[in-house]
mmCIF file of C-alpha atoms in Angstrom:
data_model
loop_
_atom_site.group_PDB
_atom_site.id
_atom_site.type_symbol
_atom_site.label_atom_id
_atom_site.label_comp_id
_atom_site.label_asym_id
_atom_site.label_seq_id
_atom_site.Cartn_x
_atom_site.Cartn_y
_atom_site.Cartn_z
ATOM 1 C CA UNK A 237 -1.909 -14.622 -24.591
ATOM 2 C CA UNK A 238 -0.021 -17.569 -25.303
ATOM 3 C CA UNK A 239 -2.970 -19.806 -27.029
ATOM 4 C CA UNK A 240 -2.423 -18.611 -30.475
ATOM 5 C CA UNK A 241 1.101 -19.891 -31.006
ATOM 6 C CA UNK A 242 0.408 -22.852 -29.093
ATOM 7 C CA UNK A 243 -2.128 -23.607 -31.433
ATOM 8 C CA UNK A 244 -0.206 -22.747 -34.750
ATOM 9 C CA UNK A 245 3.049 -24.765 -33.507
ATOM 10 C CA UNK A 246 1.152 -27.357 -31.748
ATOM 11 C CA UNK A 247 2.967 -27.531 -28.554
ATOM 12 C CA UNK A 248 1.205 -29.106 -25.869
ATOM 13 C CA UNK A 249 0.544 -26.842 -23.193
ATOM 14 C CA UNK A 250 -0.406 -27.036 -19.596
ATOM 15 C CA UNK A 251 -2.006 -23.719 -18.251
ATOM 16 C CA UNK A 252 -1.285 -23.092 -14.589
ATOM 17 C CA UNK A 253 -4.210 -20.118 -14.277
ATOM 18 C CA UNK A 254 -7.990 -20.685 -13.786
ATOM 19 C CA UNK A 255 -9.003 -18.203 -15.999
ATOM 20 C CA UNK A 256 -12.839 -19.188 -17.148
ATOM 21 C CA UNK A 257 -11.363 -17.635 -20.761
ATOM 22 C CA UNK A 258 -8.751 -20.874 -21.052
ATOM 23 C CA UNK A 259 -11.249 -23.362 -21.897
ATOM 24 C CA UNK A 260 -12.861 -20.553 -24.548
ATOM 25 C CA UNK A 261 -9.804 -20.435 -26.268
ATOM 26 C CA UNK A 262 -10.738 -24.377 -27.653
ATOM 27 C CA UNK A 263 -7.196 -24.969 -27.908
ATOM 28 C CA UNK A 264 -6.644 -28.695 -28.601
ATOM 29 C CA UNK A 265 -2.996 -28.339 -27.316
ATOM 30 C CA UNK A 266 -3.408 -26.205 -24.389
ATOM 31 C CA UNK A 267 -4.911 -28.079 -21.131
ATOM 32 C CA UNK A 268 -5.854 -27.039 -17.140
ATOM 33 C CA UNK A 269 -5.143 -28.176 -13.990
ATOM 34 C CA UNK A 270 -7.174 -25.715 -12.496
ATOM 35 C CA UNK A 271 -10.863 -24.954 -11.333
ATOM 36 C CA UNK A 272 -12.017 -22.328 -13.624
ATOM 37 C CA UNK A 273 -12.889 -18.893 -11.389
ATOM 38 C CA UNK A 274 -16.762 -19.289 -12.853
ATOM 39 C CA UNK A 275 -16.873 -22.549 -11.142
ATOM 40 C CA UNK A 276 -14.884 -20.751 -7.548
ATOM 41 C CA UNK A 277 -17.048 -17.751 -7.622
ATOM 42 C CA UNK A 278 -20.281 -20.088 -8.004
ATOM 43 C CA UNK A 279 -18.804 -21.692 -4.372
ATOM 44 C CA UNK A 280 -17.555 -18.310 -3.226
ATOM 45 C CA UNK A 281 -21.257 -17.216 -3.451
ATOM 46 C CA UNK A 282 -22.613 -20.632 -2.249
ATOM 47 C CA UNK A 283 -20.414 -20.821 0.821
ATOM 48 C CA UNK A 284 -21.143 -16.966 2.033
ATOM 49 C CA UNK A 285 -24.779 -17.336 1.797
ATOM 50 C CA UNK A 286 -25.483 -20.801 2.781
ATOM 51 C CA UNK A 287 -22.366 -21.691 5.197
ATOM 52 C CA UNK A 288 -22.113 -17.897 6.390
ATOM 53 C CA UNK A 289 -25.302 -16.724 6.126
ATOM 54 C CA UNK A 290 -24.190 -13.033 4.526
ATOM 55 C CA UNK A 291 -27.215 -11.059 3.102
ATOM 56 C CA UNK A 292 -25.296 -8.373 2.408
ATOM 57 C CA UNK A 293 -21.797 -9.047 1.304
ATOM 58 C CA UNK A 294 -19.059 -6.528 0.972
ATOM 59 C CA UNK A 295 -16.349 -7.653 -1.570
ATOM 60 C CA UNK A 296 -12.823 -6.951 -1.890
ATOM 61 C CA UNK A 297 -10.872 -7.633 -4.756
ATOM 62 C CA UNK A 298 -7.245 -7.252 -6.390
ATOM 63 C CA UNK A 299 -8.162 -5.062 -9.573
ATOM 64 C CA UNK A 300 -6.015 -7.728 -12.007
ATOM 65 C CA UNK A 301 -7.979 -9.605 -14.697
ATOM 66 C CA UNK A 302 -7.656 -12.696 -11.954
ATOM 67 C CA UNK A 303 -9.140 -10.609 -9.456
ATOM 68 C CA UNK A 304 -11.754 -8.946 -11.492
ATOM 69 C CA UNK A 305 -12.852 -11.989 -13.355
ATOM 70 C CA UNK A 306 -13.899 -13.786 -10.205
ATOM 71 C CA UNK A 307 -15.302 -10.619 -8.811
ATOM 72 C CA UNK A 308 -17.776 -10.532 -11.539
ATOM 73 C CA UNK A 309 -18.236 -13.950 -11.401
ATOM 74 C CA UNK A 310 -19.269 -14.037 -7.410
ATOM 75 C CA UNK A 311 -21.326 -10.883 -7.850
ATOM 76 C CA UNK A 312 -23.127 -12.292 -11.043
ATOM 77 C CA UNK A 313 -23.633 -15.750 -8.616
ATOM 78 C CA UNK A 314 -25.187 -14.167 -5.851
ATOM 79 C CA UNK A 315 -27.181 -12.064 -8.038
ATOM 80 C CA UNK A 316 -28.847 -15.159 -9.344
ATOM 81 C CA UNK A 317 -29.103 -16.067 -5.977
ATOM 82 C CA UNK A 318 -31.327 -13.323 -4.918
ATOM 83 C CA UNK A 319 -28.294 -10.736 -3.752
ATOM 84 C CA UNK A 320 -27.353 -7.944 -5.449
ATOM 85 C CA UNK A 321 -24.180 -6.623 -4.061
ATOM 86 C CA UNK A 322 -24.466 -2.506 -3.805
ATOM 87 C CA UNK A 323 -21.529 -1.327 -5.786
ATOM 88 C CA UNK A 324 -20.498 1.037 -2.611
ATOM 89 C CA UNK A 325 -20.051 -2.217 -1.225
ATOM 90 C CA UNK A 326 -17.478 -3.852 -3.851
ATOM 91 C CA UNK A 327 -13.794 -2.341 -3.126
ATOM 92 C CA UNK A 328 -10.681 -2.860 -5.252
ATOM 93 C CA UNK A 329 -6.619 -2.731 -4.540
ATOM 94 C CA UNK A 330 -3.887 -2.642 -6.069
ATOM 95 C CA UNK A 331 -1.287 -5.433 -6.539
ATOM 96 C CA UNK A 332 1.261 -3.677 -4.560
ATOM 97 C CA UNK A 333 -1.524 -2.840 -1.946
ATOM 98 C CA UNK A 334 0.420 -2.998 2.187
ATOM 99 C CA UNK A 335 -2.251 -0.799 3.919
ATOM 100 C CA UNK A 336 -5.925 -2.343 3.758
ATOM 101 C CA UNK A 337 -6.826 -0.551 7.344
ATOM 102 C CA UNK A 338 -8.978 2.572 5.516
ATOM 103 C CA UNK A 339 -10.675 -0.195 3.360
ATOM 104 C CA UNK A 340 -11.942 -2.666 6.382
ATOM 105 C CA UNK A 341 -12.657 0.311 8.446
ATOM 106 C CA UNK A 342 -15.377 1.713 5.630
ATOM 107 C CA UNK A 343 -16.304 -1.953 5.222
ATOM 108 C CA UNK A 344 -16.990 -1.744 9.531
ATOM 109 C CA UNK A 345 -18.470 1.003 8.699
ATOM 110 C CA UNK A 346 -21.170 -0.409 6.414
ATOM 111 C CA UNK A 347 -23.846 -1.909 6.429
ATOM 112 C CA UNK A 348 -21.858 -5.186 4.805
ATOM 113 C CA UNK A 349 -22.210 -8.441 7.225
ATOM 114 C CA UNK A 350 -20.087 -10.498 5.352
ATOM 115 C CA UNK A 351 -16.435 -10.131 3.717
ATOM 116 C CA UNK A 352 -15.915 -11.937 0.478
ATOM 117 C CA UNK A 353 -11.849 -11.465 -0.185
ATOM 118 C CA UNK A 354 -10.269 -12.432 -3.602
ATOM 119 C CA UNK A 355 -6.606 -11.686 -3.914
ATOM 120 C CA UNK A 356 -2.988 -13.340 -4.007
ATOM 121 C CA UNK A 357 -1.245 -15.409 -1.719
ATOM 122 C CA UNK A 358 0.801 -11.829 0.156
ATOM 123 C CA UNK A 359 -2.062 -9.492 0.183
ATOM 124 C CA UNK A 360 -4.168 -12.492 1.700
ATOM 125 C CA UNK A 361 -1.830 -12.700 4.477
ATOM 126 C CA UNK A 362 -1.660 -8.640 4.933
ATOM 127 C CA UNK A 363 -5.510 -8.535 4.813
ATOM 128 C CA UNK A 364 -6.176 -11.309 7.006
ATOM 129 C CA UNK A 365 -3.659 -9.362 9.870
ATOM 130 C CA UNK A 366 -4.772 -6.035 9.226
ATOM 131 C CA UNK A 367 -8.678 -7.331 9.816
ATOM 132 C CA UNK A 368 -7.428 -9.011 12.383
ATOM 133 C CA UNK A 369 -5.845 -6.053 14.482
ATOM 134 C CA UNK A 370 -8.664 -3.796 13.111
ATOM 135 C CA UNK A 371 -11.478 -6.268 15.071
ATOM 136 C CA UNK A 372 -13.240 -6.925 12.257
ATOM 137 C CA UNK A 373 -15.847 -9.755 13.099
ATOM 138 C CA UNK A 374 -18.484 -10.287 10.631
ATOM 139 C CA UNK A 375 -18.191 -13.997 8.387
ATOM 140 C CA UNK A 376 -15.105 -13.361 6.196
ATOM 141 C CA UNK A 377 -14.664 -15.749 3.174
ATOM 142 C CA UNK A 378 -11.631 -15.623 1.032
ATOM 143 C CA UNK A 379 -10.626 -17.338 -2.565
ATOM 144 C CA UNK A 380 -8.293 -20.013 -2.744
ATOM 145 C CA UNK A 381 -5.051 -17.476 -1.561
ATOM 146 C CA UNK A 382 -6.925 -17.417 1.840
ATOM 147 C CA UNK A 383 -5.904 -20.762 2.648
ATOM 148 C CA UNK A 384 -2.861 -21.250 1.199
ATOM 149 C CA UNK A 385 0.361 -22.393 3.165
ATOM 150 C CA UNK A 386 2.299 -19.257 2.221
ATOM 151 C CA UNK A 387 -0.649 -16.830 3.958
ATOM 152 C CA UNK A 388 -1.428 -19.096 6.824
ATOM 153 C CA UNK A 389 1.977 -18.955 7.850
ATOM 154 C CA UNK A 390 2.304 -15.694 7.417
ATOM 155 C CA UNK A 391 -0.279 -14.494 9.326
ATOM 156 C CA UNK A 392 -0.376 -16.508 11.980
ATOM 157 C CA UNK A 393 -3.621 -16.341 14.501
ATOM 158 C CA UNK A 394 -5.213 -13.924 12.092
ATOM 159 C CA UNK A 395 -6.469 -16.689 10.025
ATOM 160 C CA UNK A 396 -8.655 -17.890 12.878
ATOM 161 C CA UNK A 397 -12.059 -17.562 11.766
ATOM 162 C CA UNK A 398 -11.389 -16.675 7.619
ATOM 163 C CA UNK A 399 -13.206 -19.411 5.322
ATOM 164 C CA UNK A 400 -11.958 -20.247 2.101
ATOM 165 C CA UNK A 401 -13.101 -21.901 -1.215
ATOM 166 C CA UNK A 402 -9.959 -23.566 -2.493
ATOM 167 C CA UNK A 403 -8.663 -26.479 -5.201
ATOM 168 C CA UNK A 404 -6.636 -27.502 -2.205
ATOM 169 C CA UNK A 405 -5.611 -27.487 1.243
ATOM 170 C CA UNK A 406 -3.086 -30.069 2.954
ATOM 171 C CA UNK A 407 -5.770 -31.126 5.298
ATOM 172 C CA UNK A 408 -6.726 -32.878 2.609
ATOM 173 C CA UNK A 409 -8.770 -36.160 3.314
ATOM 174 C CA UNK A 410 -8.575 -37.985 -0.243
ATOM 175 C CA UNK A 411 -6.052 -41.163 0.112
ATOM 176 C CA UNK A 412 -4.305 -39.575 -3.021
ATOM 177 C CA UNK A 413 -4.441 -36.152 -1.890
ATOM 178 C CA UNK A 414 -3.473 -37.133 1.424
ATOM 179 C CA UNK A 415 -0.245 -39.226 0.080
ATOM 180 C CA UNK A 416 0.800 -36.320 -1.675
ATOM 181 C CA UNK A 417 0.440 -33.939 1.302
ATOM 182 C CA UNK A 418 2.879 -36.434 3.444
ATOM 183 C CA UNK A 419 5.207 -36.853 0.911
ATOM 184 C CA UNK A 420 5.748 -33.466 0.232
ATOM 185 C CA UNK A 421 6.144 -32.401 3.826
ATOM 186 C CA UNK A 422 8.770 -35.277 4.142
ATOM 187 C CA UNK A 423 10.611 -34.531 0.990
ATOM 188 C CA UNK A 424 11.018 -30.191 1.562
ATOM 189 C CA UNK A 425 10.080 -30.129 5.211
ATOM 190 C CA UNK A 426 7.158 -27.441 4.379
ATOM 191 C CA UNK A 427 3.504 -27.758 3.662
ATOM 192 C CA UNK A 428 2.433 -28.439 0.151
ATOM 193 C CA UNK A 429 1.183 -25.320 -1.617
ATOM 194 C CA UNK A 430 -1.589 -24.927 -4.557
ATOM 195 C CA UNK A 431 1.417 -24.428 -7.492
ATOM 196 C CA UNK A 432 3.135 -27.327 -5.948
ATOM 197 C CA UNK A 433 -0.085 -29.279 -6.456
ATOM 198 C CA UNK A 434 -0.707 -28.221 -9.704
ATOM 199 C CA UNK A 435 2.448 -28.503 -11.263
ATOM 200 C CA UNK A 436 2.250 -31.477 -9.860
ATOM 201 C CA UNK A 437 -0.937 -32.805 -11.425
ATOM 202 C CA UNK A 438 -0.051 -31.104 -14.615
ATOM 203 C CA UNK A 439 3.159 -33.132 -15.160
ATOM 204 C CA UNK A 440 1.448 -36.497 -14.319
ATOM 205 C CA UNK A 441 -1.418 -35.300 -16.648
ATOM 206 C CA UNK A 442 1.324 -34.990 -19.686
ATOM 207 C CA UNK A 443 2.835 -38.066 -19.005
ATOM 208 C CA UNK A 444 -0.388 -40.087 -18.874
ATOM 209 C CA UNK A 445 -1.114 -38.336 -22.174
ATOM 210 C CA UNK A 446 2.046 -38.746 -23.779
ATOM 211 C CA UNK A 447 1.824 -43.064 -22.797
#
């Protein structure tokens, strides 16, 4: 939305989304810290049918243009992969979405033996619980939200067992990503977070440029 007057004004720019539409724009001013959502729902599909071994996913999906984009792109991945995902098996909510018991019990009740999630940090943490309490235990994979600090936390145990395809997680093992991790935790006594880490990267990116 923004890429046209960055462009005509020429203000450098650092996008914090990983929409796969950023890099289209061809903005020379506006840059991304992020892992573009064709690139996470290549892995999303990679990890549920190599790591999980689902034949027959069910996906659920926040219906915003985050949510739908890497829908598409996971379904579109695992098509070329030899899965078509039945659309009876693809279920959408709303941002303001609490109660996700009526969707896992129709996913239970399909044929689905696999959960691919994509949503936002809150709803992560309500679905995890919520399949949690319901007993759902098929291979559940979720997008980067899934294992985030702010849904691990708030979930608890639930998270036992949910996979996630993420840009970051503070078990990091790299010795940068790792020095980051410590020094965060020391400095605001919590665990470092993806916007953290971004923001991060995105400031140290624009003053590497700027030198």
């Amino acid at each position: 939305g923004v890429s046209p007057t960055v462009k005509e004004k020429m203000i450098p720019f650092m996008a914090g989304g990983s929409s796969a539409n950023i890099p289209k724009e061809n903005n020379p001013y506006m840059w991304q810290a992020r892992m573009t959502d064709d690139k996470s729902g290549q892995l999303l599909a990679t990890a549920a049918t190599e790591t999980l071994k689902m034949k027959k996913p069910a996906i659920l999906h926040i219906t915003d243009s985050f949510g739908t984009g890497l829908k598409d792109q996971t379904v579109a991945a695992l098509k070329n992969m030899g899965i078509e995902v039945a659309s009876n098996n693809i279920y959408g909510h709303n941002a303001d979405e609490k109660q996700f018991g009526p969707i896992i019990n129709q996913i239970m009740s399909s044929d689905a033996d696999g959960l691919i999630a994509i949503s936002h940090q809150v709803p992560a943490a309500l679905i995890m619980a919520q399949a949690d309490n319901a007993g759902l235990d098929i291979p559940r994979l979720g997008s980067s939200s899934f294992g985030s600090a702010v849904a691990r936390q708030a979930s608890g145990a639930a998270t036992d067992g949910w996979y996630a395809v993420s840009d970051w997680t503070v078990e990091v093992t790299t010795p940068v990503g790792k020095a980051f991790a410590e020094a965060y935790q020391a400095k605001y006594n919590q665990e470092s977070d993806m916007p953290a880490v971004t923001a991060y990267d995105s400031i140290k990116l624009l003053a590497e440029a700027i030198k």
